[in-house]
Each structure stands twice: as C-alpha cells, then as structure tokens.
Short mmCIF file of C-alpha atoms in Angstrom, two decimals:
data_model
loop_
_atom_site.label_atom_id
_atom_site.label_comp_id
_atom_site.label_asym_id
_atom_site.label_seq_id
_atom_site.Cartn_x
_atom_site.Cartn_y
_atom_site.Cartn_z
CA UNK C 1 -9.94 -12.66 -32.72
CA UNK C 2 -11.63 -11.94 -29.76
CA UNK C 3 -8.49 -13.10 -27.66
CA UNK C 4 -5.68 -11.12 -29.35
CA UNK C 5 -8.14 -8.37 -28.87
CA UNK C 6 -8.61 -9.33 -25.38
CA UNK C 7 -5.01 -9.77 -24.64
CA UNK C 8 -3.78 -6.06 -26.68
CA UNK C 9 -6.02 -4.47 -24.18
CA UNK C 10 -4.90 -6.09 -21.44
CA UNK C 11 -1.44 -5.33 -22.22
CA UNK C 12 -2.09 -1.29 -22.64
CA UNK C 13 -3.68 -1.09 -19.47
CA UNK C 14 -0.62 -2.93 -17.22
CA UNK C 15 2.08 -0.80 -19.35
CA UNK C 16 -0.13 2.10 -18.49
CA UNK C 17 -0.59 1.38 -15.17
CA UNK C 18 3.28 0.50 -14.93
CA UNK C 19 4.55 3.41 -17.14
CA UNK C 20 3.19 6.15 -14.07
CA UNK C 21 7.04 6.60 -12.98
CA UNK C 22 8.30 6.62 -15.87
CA UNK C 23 6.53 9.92 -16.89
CA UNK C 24 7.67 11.66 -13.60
CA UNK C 25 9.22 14.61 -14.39
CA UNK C 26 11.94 16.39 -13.22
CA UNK C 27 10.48 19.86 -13.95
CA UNK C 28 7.52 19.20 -12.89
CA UNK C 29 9.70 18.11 -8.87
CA UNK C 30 10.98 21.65 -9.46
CA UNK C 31 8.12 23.33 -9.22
CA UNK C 32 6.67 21.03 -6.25
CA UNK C 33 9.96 21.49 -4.79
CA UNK C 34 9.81 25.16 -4.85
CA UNK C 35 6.03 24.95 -4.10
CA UNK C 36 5.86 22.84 -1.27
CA UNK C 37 8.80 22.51 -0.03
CA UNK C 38 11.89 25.38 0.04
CA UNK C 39 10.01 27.29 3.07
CA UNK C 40 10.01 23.96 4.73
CA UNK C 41 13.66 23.28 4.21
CA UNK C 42 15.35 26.45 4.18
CA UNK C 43 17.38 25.28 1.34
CA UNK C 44 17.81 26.27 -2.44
CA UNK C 45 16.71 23.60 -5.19
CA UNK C 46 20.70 23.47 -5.67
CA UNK C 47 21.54 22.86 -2.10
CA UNK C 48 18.77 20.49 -1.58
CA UNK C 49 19.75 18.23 -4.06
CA UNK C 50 22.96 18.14 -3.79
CA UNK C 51 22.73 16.42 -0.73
CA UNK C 52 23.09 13.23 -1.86
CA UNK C 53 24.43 11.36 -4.88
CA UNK C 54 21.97 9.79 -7.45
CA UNK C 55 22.43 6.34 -6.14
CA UNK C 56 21.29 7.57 -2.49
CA UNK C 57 18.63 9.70 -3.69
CA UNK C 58 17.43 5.93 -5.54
CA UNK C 59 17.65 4.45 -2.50
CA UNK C 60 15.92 7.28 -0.39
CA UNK C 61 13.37 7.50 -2.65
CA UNK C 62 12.69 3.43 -2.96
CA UNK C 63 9.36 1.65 -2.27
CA UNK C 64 6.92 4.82 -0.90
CA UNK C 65 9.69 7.03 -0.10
CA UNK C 66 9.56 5.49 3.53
CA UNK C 67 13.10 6.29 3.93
CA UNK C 68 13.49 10.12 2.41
CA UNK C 69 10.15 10.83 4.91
CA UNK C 70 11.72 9.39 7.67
CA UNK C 71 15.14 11.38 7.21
CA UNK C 72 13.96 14.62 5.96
CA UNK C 73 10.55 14.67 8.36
CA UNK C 74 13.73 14.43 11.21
CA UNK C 75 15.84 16.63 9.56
CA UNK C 76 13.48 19.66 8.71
CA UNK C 77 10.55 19.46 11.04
CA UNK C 78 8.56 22.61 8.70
CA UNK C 79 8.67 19.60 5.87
CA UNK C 80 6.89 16.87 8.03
CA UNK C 81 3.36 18.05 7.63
CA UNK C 82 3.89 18.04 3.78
CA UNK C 83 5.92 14.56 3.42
CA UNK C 84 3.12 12.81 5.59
CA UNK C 85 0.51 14.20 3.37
CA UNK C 86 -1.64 13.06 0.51
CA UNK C 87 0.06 15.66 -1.60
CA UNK C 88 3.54 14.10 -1.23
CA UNK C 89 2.11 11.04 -2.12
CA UNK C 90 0.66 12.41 -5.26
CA UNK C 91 3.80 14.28 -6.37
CA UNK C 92 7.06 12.08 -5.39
CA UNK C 93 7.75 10.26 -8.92
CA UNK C 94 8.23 14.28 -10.21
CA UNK C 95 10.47 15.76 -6.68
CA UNK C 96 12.06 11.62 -7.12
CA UNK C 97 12.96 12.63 -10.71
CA UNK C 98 14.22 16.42 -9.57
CA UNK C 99 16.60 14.91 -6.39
CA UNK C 100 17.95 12.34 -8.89
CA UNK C 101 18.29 15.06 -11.94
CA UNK C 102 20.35 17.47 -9.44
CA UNK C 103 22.26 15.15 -7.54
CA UNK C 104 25.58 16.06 -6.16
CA UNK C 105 27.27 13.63 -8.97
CA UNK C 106 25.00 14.83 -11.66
CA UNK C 107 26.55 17.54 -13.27
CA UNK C 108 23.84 19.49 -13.28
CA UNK C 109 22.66 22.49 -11.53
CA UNK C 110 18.49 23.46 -11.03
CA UNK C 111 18.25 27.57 -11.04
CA UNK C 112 16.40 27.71 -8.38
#
C-alpha cells in the first residue's frame, strides 16, 4: 500500500512540475505584453504579434526563448533590458501563449 501511495505522489508532483506551460496564459502575456513591453517595442499587441505565424512564434519561443531574445533584443534595443531579465524569465509561457494566440495566421485580433 505504501508503494501505490508512494508512486500516486510521485506522479502528481512530475505532472505538476510538467503541467507549468500548460497553464500559461494568453491573457495573462497581454497584460505582460502591455506591461513590460509596448514602450519597449513601439508596437501595438496587434502589430506585435502579427509578426510572425504560429509555427515561427513556436519556434522563436523554443527551449528558453534563446531565439525570440536574440531577435527582438536586436530588433528593439528599449526591449533588451527586459528580455535579459529575471522577469522575462518568469513570464514567457503567458507572452509565449499571447504571440502564439495573435499570430498573423490566427484569426484573431488582441485589443490592445
């Protein structure tokens, strides 16, 4: 009995740990987006994610988001000092979830 109990907790703790991207939230990378990151870019939420399709947001946004740092920390030099921060870090899943939400082939359209 001990074992199954054992092995149930394991298991809730590596889905938990596992299931952190899965609860990013688009809404939430709204808000950061507007937050920490508009001044930076110049750009609407609209503009900004329609930059890019969903599948190159993906692959942007893959691993640590080495890739969208490097382009966008080139690209808009007022967004480097945020990207490189522990912030970033912290929010990415949620601004991942709002590039990918809002791509150009999305359909959809954020209002900000």
């Amino acid at each position: 009995m001990k074992k199954v109990l054992g092995l149930l907790v394991s298991a809730f703790l590596v889905v938990g740990i596992m299931s952190t991207s899965a609860f990013a939230d688009a809404a939430k990378g709204q808000k950061y987006y507007l937050k920490y990151m508009k001044d930076g870019s110049g750009l609407n939420g609209a503009k900004f994610a329609a930059q890019h399709t969903q599948a190159e947001w993906k692959a942007l946004f893959d691993g640590k988001a080495e890739k969208f740092v490097a382009e966008y920390s080139k690209k808009y030099s007022g967004l480097d000092a945020f990207l490189k921060g522990d912030k970033f870090e912290k929010f990415m899943p949620d601004i991942r979830d709002f590039c990918i939400e809002f791509a150009s082939d999305s359909g959809n359209v954020p209002s900000c």
